[in-house]
Tab-separated table of C-alpha atoms and ligand atoms in Angstrom:
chain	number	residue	atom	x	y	z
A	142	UNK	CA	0.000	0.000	0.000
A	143	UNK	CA	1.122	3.329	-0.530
A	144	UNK	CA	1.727	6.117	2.270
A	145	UNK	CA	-1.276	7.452	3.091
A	146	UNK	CA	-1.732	10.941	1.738
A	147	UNK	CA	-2.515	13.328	4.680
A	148	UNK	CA	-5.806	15.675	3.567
A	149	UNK	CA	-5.353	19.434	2.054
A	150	UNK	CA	-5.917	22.103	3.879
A	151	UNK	CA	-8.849	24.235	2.532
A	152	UNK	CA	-8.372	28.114	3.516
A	153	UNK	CA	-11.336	30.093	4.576
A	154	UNK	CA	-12.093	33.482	3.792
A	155	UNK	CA	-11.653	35.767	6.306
A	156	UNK	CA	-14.250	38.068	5.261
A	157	UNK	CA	-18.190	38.538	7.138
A	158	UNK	CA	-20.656	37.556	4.667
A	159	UNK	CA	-21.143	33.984	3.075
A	160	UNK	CA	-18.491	31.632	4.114
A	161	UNK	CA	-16.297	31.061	1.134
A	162	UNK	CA	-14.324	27.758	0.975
A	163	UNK	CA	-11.301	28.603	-1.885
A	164	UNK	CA	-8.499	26.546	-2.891
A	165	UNK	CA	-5.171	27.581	-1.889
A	166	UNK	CA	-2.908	28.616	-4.545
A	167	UNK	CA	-0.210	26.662	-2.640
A	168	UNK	CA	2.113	26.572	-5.542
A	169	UNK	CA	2.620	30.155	-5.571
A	170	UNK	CA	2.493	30.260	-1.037
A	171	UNK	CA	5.593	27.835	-1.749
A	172	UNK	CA	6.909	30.100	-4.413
A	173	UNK	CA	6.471	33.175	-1.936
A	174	UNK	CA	8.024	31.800	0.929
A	175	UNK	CA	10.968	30.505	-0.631
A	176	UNK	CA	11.908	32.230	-3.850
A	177	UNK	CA	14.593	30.139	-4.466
A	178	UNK	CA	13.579	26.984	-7.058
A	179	UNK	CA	12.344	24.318	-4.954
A	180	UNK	CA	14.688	20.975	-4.914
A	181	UNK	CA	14.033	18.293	-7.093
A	182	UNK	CA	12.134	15.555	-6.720
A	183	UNK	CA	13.724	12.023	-7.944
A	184	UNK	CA	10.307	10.252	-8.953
A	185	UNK	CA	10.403	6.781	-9.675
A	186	UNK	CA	7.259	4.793	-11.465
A	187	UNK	CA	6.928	1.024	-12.065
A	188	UNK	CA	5.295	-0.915	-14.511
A	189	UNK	CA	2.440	-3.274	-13.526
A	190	UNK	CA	1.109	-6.597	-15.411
A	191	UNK	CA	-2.236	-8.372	-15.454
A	192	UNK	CA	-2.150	-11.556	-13.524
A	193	UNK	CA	-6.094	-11.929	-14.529
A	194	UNK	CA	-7.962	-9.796	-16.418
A	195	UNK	CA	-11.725	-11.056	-17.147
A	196	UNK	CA	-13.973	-8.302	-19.291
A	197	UNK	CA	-17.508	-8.884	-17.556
A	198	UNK	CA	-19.257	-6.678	-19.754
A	199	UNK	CA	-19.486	-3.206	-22.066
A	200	UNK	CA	-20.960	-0.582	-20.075
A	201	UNK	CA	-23.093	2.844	-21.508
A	202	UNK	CA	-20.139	4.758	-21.019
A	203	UNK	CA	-17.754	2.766	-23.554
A	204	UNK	CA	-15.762	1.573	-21.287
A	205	UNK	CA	-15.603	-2.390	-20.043
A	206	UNK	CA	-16.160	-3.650	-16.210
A	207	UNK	CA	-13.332	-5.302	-15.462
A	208	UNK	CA	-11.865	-7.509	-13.118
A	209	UNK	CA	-8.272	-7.586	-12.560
A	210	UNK	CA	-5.243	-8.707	-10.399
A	211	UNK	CA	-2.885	-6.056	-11.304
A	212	UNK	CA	0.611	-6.276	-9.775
A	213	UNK	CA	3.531	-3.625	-10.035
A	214	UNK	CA	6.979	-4.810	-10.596
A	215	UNK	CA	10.102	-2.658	-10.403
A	216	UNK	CA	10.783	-2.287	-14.414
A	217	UNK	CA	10.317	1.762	-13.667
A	218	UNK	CA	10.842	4.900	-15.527
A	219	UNK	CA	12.733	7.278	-13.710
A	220	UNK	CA	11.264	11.202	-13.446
A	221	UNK	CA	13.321	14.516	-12.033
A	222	UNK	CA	10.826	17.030	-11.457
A	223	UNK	CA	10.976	20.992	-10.213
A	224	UNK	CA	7.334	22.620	-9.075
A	225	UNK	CA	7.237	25.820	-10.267
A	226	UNK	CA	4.373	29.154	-9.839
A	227	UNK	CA	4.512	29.833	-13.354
A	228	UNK	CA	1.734	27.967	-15.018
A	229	UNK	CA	4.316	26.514	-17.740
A	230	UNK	CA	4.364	22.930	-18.137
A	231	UNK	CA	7.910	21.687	-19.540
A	232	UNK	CA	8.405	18.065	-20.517
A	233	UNK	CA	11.789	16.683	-21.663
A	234	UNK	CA	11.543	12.912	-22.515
A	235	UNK	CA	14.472	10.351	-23.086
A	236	UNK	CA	11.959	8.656	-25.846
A	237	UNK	CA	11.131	10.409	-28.627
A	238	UNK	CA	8.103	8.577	-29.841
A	239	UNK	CA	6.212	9.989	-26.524
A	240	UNK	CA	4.747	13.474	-27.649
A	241	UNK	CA	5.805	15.964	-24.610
A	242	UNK	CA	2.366	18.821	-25.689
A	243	UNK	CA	-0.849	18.447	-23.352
A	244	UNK	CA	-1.202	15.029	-24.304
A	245	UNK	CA	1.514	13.404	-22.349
A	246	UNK	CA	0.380	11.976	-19.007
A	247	UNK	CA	2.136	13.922	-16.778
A	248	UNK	CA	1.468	17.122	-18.234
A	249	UNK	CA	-2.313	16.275	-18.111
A	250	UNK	CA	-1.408	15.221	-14.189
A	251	UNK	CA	-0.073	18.882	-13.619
A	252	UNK	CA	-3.167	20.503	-14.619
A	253	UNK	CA	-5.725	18.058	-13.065
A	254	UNK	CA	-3.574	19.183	-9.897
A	255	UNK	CA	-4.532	22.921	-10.248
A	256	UNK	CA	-7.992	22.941	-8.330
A	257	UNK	CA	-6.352	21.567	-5.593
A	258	UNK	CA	-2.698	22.996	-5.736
A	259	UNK	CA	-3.093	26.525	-6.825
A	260	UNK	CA	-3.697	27.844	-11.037
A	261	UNK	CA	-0.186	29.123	-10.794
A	262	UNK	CA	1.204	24.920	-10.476
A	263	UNK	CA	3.897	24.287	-13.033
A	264	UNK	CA	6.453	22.065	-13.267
A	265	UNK	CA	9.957	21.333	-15.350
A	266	UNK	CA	10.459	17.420	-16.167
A	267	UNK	CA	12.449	15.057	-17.323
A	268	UNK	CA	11.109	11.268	-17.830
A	269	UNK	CA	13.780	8.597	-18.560
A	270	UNK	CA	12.129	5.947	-20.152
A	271	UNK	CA	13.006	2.357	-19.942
A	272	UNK	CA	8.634	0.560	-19.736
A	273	UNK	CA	8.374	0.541	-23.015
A	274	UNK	CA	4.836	2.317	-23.992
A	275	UNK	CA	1.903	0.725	-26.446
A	276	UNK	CA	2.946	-2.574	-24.207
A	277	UNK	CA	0.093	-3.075	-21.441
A	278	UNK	CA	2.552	-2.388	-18.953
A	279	UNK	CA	0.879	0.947	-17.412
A	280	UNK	CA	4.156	2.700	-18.153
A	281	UNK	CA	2.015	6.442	-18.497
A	282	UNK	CA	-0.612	5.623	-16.056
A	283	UNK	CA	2.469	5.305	-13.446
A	284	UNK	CA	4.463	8.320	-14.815
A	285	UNK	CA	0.960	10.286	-13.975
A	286	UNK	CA	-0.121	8.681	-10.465
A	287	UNK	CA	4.088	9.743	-9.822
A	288	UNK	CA	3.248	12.857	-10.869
A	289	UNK	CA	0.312	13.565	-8.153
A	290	UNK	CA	1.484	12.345	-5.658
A	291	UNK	CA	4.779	14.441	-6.383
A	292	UNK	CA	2.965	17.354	-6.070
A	293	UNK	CA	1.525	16.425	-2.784
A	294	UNK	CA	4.644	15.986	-1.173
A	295	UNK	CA	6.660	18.926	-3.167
A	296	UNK	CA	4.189	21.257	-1.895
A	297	UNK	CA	3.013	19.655	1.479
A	298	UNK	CA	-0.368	18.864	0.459
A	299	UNK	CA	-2.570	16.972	2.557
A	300	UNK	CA	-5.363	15.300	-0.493
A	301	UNK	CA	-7.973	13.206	1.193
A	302	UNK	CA	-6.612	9.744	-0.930
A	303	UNK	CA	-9.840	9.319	-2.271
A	304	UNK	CA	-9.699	12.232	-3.791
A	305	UNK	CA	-6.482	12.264	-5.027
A	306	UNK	CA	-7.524	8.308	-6.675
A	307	UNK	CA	-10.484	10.388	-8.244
A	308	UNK	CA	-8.511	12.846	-10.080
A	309	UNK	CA	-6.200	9.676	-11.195
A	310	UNK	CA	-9.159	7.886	-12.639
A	311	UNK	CA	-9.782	11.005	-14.980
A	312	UNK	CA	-6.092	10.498	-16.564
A	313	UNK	CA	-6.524	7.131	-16.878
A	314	UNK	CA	-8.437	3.306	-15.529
A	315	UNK	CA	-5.173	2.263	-13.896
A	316	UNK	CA	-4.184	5.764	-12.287
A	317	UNK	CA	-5.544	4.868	-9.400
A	318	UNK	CA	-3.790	1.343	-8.770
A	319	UNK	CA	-0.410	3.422	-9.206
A	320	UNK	CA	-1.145	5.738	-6.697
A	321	UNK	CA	-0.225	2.307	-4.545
A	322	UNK	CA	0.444	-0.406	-6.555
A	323	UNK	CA	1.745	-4.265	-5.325
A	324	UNK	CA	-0.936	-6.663	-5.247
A	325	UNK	CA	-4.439	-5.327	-6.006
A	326	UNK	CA	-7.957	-6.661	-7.613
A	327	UNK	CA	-9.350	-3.915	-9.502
A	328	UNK	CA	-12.996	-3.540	-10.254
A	329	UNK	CA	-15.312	-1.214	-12.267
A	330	UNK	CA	-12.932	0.037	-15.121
A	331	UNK	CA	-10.188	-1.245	-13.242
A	332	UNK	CA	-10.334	2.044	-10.266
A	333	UNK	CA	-12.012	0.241	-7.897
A	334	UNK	CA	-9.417	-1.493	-5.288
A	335	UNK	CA	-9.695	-3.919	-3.145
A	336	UNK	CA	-5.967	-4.698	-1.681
A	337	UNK	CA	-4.691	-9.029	-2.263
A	338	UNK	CA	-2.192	-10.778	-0.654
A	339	UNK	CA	0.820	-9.625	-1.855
A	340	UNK	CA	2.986	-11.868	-4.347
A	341	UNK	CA	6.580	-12.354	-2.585
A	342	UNK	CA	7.706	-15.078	-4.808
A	343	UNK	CA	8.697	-15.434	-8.596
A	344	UNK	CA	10.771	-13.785	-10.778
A	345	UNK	CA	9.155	-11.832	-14.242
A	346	UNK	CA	10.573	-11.614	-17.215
A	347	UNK	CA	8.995	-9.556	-19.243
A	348	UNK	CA	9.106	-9.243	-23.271
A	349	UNK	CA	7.844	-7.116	-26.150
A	350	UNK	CA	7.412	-7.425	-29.618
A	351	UNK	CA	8.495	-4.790	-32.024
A	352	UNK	CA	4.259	-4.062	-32.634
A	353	UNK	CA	2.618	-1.601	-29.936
A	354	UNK	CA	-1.041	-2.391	-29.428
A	355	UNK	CA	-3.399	1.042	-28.813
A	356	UNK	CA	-5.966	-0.201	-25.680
A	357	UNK	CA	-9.031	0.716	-27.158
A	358	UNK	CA	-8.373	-0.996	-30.335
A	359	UNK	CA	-7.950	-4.032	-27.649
A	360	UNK	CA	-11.451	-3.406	-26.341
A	361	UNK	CA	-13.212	-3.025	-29.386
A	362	UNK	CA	-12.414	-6.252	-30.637
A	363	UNK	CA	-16.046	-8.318	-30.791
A	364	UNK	CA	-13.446	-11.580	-30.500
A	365	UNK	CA	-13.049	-11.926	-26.124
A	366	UNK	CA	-15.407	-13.683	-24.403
A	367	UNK	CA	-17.113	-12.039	-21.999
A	368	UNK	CA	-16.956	-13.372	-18.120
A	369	UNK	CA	-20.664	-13.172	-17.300
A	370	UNK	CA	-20.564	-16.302	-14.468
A	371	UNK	CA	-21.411	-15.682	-10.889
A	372	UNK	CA	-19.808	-15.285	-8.584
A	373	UNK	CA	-17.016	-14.135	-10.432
A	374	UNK	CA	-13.764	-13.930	-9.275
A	375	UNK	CA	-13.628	-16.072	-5.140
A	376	UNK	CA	-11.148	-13.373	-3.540
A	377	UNK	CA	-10.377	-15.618	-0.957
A	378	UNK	CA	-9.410	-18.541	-3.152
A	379	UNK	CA	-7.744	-15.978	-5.366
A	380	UNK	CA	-5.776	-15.023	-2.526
A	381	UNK	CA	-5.290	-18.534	-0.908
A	382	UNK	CA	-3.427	-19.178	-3.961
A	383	UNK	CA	-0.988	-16.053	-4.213
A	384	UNK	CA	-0.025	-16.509	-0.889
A	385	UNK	CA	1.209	-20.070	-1.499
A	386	UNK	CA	2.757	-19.360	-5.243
A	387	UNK	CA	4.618	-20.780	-6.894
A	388	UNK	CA	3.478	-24.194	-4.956
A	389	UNK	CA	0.177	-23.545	-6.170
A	390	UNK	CA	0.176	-22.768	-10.270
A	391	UNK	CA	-1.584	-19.272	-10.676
A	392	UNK	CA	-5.431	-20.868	-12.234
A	393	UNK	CA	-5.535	-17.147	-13.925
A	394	UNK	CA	-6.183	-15.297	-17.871
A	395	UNK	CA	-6.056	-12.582	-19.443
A	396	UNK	CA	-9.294	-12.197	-21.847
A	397	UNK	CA	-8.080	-9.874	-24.224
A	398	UNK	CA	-5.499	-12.287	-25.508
A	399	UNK	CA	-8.406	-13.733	-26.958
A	400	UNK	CA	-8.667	-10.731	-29.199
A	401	UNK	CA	-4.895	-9.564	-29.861
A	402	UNK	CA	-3.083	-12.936	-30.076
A	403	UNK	CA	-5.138	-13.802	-33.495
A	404	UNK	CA	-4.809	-10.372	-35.087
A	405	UNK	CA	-0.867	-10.363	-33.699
A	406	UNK	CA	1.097	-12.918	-35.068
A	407	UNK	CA	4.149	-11.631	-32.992
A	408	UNK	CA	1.918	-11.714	-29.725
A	409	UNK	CA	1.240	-14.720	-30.068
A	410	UNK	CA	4.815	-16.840	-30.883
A	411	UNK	CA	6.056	-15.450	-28.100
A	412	UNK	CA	3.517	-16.542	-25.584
A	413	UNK	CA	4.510	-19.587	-26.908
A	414	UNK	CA	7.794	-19.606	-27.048
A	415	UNK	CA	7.997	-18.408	-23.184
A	416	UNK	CA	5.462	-21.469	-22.136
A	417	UNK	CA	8.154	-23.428	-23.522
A	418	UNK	CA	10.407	-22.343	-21.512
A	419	UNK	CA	8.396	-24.053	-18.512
A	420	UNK	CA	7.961	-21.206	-16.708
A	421	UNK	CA	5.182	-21.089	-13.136
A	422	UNK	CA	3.128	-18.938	-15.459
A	423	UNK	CA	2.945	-16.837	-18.408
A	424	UNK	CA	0.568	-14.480	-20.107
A	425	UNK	CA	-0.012	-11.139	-22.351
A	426	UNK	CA	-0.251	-7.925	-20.065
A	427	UNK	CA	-3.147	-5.601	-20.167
A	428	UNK	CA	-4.225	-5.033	-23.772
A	429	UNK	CA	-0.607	-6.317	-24.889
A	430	UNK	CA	1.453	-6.499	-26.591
A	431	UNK	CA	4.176	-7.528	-23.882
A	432	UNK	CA	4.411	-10.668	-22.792
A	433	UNK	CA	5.361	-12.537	-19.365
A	434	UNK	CA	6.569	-15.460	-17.710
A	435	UNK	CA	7.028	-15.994	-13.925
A	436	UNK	CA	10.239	-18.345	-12.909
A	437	UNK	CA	11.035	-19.589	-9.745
A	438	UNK	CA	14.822	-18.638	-9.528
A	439	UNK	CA	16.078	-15.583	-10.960
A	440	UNK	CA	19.738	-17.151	-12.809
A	441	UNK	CA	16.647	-19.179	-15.153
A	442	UNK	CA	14.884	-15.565	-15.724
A	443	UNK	CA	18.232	-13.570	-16.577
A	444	UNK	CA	19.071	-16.691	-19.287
A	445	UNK	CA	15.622	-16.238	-21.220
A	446	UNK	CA	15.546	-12.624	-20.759
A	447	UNK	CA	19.493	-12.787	-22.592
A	448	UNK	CA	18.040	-14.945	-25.134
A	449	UNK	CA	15.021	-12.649	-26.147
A	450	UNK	CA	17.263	-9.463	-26.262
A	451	UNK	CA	19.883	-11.001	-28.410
A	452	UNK	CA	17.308	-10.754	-30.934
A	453	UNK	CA	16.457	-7.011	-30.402
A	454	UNK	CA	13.440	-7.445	-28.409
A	455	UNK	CA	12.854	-5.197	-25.437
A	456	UNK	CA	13.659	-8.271	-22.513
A	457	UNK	CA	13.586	-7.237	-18.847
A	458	UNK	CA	13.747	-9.244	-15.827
A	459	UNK	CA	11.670	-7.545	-12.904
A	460	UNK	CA	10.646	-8.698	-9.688
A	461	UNK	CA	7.103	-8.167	-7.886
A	462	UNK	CA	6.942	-4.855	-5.457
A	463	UNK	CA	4.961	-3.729	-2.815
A	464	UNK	CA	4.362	0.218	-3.820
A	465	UNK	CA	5.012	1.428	-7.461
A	466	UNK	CA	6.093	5.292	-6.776
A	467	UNK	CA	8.933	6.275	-4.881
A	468	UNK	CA	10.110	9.659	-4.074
A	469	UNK	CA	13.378	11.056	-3.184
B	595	LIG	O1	-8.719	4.505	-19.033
B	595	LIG	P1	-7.727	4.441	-20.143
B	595	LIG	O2	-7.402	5.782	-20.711
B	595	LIG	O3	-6.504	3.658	-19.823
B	595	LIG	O4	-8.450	3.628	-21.274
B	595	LIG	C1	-8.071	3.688	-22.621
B	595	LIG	C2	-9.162	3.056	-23.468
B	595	LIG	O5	-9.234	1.653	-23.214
B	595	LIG	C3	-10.562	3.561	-23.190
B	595	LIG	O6	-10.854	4.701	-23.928
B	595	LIG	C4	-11.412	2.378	-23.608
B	595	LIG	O7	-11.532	2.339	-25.013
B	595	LIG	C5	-10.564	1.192	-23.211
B	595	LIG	N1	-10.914	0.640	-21.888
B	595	LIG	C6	-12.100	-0.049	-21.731
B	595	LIG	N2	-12.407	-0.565	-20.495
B	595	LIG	C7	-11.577	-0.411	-19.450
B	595	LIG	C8	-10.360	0.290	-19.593
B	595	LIG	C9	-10.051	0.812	-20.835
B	595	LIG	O8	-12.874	-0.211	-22.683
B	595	LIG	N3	-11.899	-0.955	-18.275
């Protein structure tokens, strides 16, 4: 779980008449007291993966209910961020196929922070990528959860956590698992959180193909099957088994694979050629297209991960963690 986040402090007008309740501009109250740029925060974001993903149905809204075992694992990007009072938003970015305008996560993080932080709140980043993006992996959800919660402790905020997952959940469906990451089932469009036992065993190694698969065009496929059995998924069996893996084989899917292993040719030989491997588990991540396997002893992981990246792929090894943001 993820340090709770103490609530924000709400000023109150001063004034007779109507009590007004406005928003701090904290951003520029830091700025004033200390005119000096603040420090730097060293942010750093993991990726999650899907240990289950079931689709239970398509809701008015156009998203899917979901239900999900999402797990972070530290593959991270790395993020150096200044606040600033000056309303700009600067983002520097070690990959250039990420656009760094309004539509990169963290800048949209930024200015979903301004009701509660101030209009003024600006910041000055750098992301160093290394979760490679158009994977399944979460890599922008995490930058973006990083990103709010940076804000929160770069300019003492105190956001009610509920709150804080609320404004997450308008960046993105996964925001909000970020904002603490480990194990987690995740409900609704994937916001809703119910903490699992935590997975302390296994070693992932992760893999993508050179294709990049866009989420919605996951979604819209008509091929997954849709999980419509009740009850759906027993938590406490669920968790029965995570807490004795890798004696117990994880009984777990992912349903989109249904839809992007057919249509991905690339998707789908490697799934196969890490279950031949004989690893405790494998599957797609998310919408894909990476791939994973779970082994038991880490000098077995770092050999197939070798293997995979001598041929150019994007291989990691990564183990499962208990938070997915750190800040220094
Ligand atoms: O929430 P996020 O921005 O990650 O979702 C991207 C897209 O993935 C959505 O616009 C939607 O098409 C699809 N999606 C969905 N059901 C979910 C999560 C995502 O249909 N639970």
């Amino acid at each position: 779980m993820g340090k709770p986040v103490p609530r924000i402090r709400e000023a109150v007008s001063p004034r007779p008449g109507p009590r007004v309740h406005r928003v701090r501009d904290a951003a520029a109250t830091a700025a004033a007291k200390s005119p000096h740029t603040p420090a730097p925060l060293h942010v750093t974001t993991c990726a999650k993966v899907n240990l289950s993903l079931e689709i239970i149905r398509r809701r008015e809204d156009g998203y899917h209910e979901i239900e999900t075992i999402f797990q972070s694992i530290d593959l991270a990007d790395a993020i150096e961020i200044e606040l600033t009072s000056d309303a700009r938003i600067e983002i520097e970015c070690t990959d250039a196929s990420i656009p760094t305008d309004e539509r990169n996560l963290c800048h949209r993080a930024i200015v979903a922070m301004r009701p509660v932080a101030g209009a003024s709140l600006g910041a000055r980043m750098r992301i160093e990528k290394r979760i490679p993006s158009g994977a399944g992996l979460g890599g922008g959800s995490g930058n973006a959860a990083g990103i709010l919660l940076a804000v929160c402790r770069g300019l003492r905020l105190d956001v009610d956590p509920e709150k804080l997952a609320r404004i997450g959940a308008t960046l993105g469906s996964d925001v909000p698992f970020f904002l603490h990451g480990g194990t987690m089932l995740g409900r609704g469009r994937g916001e809703l959180l119910t903490p699992m036992e935590p997975l302390k065993q296994g070693v992932f190694v992760v893999v993508k193909p050179e294709v990049s698969i866009p989420t919605p065009w996951a979604y819209a496929q008509p091929t997954f099957g849709l999980t419509s059995h009740r009850p759906r998924l027993n938590l406490r069996a669920a968790n029965s088994v995570l807490a004795r893996f890798p004696r117990s084989a994880l009984p777990f899917r992912n349903a989109l694979e249904a839809a992007v292993v057919p249509a991905f040719p690339a998707v789908a030989r490697l799934l196969e050629e890490l279950l031949s491997e004989q690893p405790c588990f494998a599957s797609m991540t998310g919408s894909g297209s990476a791939v994973y396997a779970i082994f038991t002893h880490e000098d077995r992981a770092v050999e197939v991960a070798r293997r995979f990246a001598q041929r150019g792929l994007f291989a990691s090894v990564a183990k499962p963690t208990r938070q997915a943001i750190e800040i220094r």
